[in-house]
CSV table of C-alpha atoms and ligand atoms in Angstrom, one decimal:
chain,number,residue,atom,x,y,z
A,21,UNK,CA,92.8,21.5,123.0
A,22,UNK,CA,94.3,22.8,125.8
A,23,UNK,CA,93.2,26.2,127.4
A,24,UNK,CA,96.0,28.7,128.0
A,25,UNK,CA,96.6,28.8,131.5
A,26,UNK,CA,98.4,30.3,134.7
A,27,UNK,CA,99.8,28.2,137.3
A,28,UNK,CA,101.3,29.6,140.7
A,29,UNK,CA,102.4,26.8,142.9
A,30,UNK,CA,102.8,28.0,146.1
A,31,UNK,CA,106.5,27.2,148.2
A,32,UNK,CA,106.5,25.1,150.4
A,33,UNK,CA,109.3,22.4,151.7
A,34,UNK,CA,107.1,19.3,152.0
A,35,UNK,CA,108.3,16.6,154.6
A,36,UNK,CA,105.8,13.3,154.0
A,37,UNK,CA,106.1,10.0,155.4
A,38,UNK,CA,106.3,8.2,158.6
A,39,UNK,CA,108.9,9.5,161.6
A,40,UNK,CA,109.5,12.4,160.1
A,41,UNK,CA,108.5,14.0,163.2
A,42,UNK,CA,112.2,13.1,164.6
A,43,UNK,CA,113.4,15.5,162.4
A,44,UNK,CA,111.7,18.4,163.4
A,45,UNK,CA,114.6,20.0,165.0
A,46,UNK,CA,116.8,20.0,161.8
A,47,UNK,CA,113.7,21.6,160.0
A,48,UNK,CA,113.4,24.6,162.4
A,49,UNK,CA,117.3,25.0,162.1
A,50,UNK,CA,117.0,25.2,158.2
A,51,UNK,CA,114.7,27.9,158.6
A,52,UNK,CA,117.4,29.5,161.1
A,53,UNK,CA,115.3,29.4,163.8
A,54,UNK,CA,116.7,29.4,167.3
A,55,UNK,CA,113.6,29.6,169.7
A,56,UNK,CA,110.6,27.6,169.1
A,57,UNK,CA,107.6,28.1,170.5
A,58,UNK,CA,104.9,25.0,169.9
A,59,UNK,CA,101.0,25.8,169.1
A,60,UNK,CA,98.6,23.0,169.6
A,61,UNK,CA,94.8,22.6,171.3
A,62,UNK,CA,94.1,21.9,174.9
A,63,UNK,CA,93.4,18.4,173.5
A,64,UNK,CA,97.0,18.4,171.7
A,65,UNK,CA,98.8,18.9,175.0
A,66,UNK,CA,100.9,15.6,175.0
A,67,UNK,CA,101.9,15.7,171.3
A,68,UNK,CA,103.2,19.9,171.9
A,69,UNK,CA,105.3,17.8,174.5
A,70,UNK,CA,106.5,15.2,172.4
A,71,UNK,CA,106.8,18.0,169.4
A,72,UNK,CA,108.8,19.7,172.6
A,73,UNK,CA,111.4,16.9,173.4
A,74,UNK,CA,112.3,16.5,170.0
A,75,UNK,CA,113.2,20.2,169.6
A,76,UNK,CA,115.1,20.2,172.2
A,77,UNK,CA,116.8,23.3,173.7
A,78,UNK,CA,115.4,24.6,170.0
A,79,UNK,CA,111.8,24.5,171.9
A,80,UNK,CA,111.2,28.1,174.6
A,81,UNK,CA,108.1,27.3,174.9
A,82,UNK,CA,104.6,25.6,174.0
A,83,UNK,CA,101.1,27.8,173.6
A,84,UNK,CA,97.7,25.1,173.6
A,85,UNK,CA,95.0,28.2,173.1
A,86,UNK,CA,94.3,27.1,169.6
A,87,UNK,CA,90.5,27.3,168.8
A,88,UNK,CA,88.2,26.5,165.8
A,89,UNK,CA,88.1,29.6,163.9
A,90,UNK,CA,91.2,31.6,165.1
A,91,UNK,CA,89.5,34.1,167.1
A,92,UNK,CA,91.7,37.2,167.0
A,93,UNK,CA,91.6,37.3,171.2
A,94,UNK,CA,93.6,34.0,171.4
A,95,UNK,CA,95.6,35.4,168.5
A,96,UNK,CA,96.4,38.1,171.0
A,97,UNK,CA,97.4,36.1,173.9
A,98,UNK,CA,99.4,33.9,171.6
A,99,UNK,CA,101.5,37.1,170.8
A,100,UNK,CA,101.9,37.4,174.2
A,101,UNK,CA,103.9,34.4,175.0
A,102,UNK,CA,105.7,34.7,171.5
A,103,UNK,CA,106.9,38.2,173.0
A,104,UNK,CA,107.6,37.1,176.3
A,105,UNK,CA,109.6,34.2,175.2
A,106,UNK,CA,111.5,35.6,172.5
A,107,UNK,CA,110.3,33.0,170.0
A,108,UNK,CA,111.9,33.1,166.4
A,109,UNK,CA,109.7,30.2,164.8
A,110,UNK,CA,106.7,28.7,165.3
A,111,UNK,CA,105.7,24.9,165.2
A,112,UNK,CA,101.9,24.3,164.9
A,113,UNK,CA,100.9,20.7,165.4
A,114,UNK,CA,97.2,19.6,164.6
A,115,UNK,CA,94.4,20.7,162.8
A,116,UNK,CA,93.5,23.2,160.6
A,117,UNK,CA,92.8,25.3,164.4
A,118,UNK,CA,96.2,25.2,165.1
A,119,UNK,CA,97.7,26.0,161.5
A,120,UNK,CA,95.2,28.9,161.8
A,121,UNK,CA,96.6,30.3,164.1
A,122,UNK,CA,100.4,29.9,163.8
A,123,UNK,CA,99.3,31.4,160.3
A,124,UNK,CA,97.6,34.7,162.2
A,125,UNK,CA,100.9,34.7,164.5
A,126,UNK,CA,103.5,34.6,161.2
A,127,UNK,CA,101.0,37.3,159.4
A,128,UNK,CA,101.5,40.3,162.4
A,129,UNK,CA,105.3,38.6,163.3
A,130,UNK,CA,106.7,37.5,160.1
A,131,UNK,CA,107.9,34.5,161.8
A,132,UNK,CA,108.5,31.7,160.0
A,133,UNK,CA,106.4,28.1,160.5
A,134,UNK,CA,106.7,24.6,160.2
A,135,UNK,CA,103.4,23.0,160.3
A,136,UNK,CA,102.7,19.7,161.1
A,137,UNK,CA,99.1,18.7,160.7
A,138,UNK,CA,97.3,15.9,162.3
A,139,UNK,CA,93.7,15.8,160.2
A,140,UNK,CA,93.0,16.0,156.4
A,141,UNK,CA,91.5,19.8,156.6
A,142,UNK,CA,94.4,21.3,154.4
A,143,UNK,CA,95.1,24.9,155.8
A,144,UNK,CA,98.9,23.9,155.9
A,145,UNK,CA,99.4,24.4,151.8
A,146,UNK,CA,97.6,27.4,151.5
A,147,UNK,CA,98.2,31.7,152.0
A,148,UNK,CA,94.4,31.6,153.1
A,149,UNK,CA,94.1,32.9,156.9
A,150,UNK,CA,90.4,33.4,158.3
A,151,UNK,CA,89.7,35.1,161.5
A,152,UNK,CA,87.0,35.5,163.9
A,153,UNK,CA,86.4,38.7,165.8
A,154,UNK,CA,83.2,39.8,167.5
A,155,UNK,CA,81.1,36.9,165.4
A,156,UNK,CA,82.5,37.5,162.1
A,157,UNK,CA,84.7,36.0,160.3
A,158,UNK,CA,86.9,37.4,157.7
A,159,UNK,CA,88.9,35.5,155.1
A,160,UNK,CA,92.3,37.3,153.7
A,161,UNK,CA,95.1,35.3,151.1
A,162,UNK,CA,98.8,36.3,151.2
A,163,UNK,CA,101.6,35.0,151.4
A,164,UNK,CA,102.6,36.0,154.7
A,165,UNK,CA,100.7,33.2,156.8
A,166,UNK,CA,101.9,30.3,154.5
A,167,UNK,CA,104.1,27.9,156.1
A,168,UNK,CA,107.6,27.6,155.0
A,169,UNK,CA,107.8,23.7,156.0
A,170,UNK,CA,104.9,21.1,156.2
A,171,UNK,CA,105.8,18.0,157.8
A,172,UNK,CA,103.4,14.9,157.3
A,173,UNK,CA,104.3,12.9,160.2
A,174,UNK,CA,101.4,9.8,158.7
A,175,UNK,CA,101.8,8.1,162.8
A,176,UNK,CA,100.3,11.5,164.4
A,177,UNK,CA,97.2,10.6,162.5
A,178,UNK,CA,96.6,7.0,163.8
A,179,UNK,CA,94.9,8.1,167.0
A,180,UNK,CA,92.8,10.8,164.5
A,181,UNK,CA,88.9,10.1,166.5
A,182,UNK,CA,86.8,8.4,163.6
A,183,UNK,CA,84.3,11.5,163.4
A,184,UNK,CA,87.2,14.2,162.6
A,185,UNK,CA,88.8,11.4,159.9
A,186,UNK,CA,85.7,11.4,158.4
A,187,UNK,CA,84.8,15.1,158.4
A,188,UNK,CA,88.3,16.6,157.8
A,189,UNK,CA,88.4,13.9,154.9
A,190,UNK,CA,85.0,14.9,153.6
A,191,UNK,CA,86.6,19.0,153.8
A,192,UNK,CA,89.7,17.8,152.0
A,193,UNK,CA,87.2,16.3,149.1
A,194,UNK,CA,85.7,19.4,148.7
A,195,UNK,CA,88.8,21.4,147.7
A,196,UNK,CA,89.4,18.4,145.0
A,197,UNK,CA,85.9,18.9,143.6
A,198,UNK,CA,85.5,22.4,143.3
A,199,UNK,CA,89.1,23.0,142.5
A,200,UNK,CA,88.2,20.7,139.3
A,201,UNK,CA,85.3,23.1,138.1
A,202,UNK,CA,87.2,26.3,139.4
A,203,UNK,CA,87.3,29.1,137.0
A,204,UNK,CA,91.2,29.0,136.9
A,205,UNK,CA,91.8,25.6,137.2
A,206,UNK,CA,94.4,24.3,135.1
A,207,UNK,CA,95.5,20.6,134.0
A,208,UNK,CA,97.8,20.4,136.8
A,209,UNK,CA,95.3,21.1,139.5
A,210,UNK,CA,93.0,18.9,137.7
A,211,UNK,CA,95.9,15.9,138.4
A,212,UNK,CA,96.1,16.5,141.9
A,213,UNK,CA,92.7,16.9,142.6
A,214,UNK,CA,91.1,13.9,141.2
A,215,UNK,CA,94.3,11.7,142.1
A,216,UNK,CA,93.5,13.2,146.0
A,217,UNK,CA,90.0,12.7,145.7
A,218,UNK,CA,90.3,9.3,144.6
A,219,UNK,CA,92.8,8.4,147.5
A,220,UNK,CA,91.0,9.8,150.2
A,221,UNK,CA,87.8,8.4,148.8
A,222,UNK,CA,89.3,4.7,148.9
A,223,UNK,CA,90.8,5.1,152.3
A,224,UNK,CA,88.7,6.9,154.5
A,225,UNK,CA,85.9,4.1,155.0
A,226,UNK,CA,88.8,1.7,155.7
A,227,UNK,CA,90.1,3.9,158.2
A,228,UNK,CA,86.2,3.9,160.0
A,229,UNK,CA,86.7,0.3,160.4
A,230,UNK,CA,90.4,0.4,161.7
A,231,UNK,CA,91.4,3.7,163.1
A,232,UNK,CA,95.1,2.7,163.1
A,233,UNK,CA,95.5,1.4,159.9
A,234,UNK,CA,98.6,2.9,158.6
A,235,UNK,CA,98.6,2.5,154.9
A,236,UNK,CA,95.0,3.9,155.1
A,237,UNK,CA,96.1,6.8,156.7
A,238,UNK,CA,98.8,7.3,154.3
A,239,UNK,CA,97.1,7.6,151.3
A,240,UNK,CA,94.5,9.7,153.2
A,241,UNK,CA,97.7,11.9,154.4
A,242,UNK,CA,98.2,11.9,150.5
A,243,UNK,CA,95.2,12.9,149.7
A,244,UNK,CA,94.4,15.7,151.9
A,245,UNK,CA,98.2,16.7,151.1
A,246,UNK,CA,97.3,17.3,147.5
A,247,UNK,CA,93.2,18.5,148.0
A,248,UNK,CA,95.2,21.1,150.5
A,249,UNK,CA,97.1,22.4,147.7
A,250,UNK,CA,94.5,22.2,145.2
A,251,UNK,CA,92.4,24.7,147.9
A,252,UNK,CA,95.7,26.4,148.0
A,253,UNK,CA,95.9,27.1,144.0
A,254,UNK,CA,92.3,27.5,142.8
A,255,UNK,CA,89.6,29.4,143.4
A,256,UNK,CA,86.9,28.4,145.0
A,257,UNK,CA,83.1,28.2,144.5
A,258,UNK,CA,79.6,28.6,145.6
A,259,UNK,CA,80.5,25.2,147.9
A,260,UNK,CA,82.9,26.9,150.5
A,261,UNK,CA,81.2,30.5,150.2
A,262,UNK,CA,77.9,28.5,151.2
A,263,UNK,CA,80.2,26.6,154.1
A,264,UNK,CA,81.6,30.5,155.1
A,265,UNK,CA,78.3,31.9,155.4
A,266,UNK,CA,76.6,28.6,157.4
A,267,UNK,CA,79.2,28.5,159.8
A,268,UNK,CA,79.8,32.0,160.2
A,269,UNK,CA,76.0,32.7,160.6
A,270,UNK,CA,75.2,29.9,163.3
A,271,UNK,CA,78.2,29.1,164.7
A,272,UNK,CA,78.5,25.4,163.1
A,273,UNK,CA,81.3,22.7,162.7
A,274,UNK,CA,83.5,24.1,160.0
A,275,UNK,CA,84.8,20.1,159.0
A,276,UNK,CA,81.2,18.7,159.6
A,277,UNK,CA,79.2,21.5,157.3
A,278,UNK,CA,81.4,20.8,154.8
A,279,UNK,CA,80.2,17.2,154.6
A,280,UNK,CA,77.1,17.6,154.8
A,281,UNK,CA,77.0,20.4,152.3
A,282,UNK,CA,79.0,18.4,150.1
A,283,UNK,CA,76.8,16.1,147.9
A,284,UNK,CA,74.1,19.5,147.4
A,285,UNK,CA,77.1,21.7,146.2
A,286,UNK,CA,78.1,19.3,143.6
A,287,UNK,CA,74.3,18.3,142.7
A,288,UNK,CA,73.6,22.2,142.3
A,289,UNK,CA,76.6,22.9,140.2
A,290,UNK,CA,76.6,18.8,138.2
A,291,UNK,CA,74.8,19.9,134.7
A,292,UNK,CA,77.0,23.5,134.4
A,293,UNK,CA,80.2,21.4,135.0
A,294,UNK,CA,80.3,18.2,133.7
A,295,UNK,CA,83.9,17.6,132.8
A,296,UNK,CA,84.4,18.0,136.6
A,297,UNK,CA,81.9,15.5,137.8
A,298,UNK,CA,83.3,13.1,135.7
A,299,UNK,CA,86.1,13.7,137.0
A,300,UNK,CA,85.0,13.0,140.3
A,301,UNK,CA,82.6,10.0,139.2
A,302,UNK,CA,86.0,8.3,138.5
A,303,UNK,CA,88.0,9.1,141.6
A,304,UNK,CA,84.9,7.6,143.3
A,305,UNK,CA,84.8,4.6,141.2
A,306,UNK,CA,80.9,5.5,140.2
A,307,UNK,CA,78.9,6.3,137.5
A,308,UNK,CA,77.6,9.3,139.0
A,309,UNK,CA,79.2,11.8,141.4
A,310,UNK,CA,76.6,13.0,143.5
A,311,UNK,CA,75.0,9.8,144.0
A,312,UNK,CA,78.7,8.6,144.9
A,313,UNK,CA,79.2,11.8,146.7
A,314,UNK,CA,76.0,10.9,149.2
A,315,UNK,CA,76.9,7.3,149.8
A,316,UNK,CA,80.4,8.7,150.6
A,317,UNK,CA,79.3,10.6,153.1
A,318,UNK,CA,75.9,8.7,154.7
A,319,UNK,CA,79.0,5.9,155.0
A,320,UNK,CA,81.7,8.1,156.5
A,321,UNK,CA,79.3,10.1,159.2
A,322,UNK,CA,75.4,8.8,158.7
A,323,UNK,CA,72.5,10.8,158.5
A,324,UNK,CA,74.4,14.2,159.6
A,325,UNK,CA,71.9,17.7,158.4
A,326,UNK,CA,72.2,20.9,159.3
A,327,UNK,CA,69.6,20.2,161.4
A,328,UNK,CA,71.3,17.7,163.1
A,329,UNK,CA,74.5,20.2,163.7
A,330,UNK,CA,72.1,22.9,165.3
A,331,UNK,CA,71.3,25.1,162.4
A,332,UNK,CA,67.5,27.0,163.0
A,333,UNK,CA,65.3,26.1,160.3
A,334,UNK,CA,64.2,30.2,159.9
A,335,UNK,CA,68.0,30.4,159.3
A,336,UNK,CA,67.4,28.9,155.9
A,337,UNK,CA,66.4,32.1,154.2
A,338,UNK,CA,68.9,34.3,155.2
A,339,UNK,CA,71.5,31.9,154.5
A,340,UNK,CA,70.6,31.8,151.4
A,341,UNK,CA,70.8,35.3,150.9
A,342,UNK,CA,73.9,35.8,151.7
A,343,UNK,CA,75.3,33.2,149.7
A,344,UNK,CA,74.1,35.0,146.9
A,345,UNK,CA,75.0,39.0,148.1
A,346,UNK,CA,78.3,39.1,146.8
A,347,UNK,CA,78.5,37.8,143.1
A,348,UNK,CA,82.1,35.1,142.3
A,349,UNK,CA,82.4,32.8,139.8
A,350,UNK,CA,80.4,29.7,139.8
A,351,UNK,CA,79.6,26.9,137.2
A,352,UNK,CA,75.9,27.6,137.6
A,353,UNK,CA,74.8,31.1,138.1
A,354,UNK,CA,73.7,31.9,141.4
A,355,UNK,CA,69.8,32.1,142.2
A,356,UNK,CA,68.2,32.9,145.1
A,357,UNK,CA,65.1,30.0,144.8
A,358,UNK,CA,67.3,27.1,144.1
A,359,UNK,CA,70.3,28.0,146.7
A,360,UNK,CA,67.0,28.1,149.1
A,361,UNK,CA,66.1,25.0,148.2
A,362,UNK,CA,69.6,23.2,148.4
A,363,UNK,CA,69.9,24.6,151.8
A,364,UNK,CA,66.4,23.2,152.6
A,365,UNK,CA,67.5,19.8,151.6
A,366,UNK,CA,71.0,20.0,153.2
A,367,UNK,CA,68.8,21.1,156.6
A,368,UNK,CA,66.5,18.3,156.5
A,369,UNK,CA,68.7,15.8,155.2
A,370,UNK,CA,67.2,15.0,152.3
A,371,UNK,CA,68.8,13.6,149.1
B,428,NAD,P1,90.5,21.1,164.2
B,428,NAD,O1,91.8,21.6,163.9
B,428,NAD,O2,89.5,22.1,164.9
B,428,NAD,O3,90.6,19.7,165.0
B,428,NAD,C1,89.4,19.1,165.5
B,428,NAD,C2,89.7,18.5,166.8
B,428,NAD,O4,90.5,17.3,166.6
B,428,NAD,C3,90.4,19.3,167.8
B,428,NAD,O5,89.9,19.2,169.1
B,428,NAD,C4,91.9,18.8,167.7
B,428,NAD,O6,92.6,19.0,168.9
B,428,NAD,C5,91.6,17.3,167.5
B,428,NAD,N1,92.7,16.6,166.8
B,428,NAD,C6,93.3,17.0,165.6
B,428,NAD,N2,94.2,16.1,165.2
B,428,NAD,C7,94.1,15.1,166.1
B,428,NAD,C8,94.8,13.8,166.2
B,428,NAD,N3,95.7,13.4,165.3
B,428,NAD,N4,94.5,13.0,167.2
B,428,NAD,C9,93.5,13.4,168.1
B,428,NAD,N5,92.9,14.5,168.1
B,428,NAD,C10,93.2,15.4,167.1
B,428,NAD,O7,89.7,20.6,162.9
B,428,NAD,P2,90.1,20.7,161.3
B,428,NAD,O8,89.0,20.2,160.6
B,428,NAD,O9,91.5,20.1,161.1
B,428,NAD,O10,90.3,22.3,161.0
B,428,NAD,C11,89.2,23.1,161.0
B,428,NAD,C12,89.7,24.6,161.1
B,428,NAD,O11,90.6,24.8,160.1
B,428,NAD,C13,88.6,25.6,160.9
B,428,NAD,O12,88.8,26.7,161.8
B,428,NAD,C14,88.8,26.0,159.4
B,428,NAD,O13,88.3,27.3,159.2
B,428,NAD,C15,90.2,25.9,159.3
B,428,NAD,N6,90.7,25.6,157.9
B,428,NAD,C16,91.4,26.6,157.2
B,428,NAD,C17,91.9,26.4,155.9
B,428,NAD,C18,92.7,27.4,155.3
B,428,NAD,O14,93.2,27.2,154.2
B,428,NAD,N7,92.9,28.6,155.9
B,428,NAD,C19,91.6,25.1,155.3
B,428,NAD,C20,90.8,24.2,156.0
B,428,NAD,C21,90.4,24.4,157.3
């Protein structure tokens, strides 16, 4: 029996595949933009430039402020140059930094975006912006900040360091899983999550062994292509509310707490969902998904805790507070004692 369902697929012109990066010009000219201006990290610098000389006189300009967590300050200076150099569209190329914020420039702007992302994170499929400002961070969906075109350029990814494959891998996962025990998931999402789970599963340890192997990187382009949407579609769960809280409360590694908080999510939320976790079990190729869940990540990234990412241990309690403050819908109710106790485990690193 199937459950009656809704299904809003967000749009989105999706560009996937090797060299499409060459094309980037003729995308910003569908969109009828004029003057580009590219966003990218510090660390980005050379591809903005390469993004740059494919655009052509299309490009006015290139901004490399972009910053885990989009604080609203570099949002600000960002406007600044967007102002100054009369740009009509905006190119973000890297992570789920940079998408950030050419998604906080296009929500005060309206300006439209092509993003071009270079890890697995996801932010490029979905309408959800968050912000930093002052130490908090805020989380807002609308349709504003989503980008018009995505292009998944699968070369920009072969130089991806090992850690952030592994990590932004180990985010994209997450989406999959709790988008299959979401309370509005839908047989569609269901399709795209295990099918990305399952792909970036199988190519992620390959890529740990050989950075530039292309067909790896494809299907875990593929994969975080489809988890991205799934994150983009569904709602999610106690998983990335717990995530929210840990980083916004000690400052961690948003890709990093996600996989370590991973295997304790699913084990906490297993018995109340378990059409979802076989799910998962299958797209890992195990018998049980958070067993396969924990070897995933101890073989992606080792013994990683939240110690281990610079969480205090008197920080447990309080997290776990506030991951239960504000009721949402969850497979397993919410308790104070047992979220505790996950966080305990995630902190020390045990199983
Ligand atoms: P990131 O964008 O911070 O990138 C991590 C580092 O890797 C950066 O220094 C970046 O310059 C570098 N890098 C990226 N691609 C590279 C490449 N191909 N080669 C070499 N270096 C490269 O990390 P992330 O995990 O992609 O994104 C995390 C951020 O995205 C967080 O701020 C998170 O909140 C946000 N996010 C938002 C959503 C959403 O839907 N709004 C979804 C997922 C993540």
């Amino acid at each position: 029996m199937i459950a009656p369902f809704r299904y809003e697929p967000k749009p989105a012109r999706v560009l996937f595949g090797a060299g499409w990066l060459a094309d980037v010009a003729a995308a910003v000219s569908e969109l009828g933009g004029t003057r580009a201006l590219v966003l990218s990290t510090r660390g980005q610098n050379k591809l903005a430039e390469q993004v740059a000389s494919h655009l052509g006189a299309l490009a006015v300009g290139q901004f490399n402020g972009a910053t885990m967590h989009t604080p609203v300050a570099v949002t600000e200076e960002a406007l600044a140059h967007v102002a100054a150099m009369k740009a009509d569209c905006l190119v973000a190329v890297g992570g789920g930094s940079t998408i950030g914020l050419g998604k906080a420039i296009a929500l005060r702007t309206d300006l439209p975006q092509i993003a071009i992302p270079t890890t697995y994170a996801g932010s490029e499929m979905t309408d959800i912006l968050g912000e930093t400002k002052d130490g908090a961070k805020t989380t807002q969906r609308t349709p504003k900040v989503l980008p018009e075109t995505v292009i998944y350029d699968v070369d920009l990814t072969l130089r991806l360091p090992a850690v952030v494959s592994a990590t932004s891998g180990m985010n994209a996962i997450a989406h999959g899983v709790e988008a299959l025990y979401a309370a509005d998931t839908n047989p569609v999402i269901a399709l795209m999550a295990e099918d990305g789970i399952r792909r970036l599963a199988s190519a992620l340890p390959v890529i740990m062994t050989n950075l530039g192997n292309s067909e790896a990187r494809a299907q875990a382009m593929l994969g975080g292509f489809l988890c991205g949407t799934c994150l983009g579609s569904a709602a999610m769960a106690l998983h990335h509310k717990i995530c929210h809280v840990l980083g916004g409360m000690f400052n961690l590694p948003h890709a990093e707490t996600h996989t370590v908080m991973l295997p304790h999510t699913a084990a906490y939320n297993a018995e109340a969902a378990p059409a979802a976790m076989a799910a998962v079990a299958r797209a890992l190729g195990v018998n049980n998904a958070i067993t396969g869940l924990a070897a995933l990540k101890l073989k992606l990234v080792g013994p990683m805790s939240l110690a281990s990412l610079g969480m205090p241990e008197e920080g447990i309690e309080p997290a776990a507070r506030a991951a239960v403050a504000n009721p949402y819908p969850n497979p397993r109710a919410l308790g104070l004692e047992p979220i505790r106790a996950m966080i305990a485990r995630a902190f020390h690193g045990t199983a």
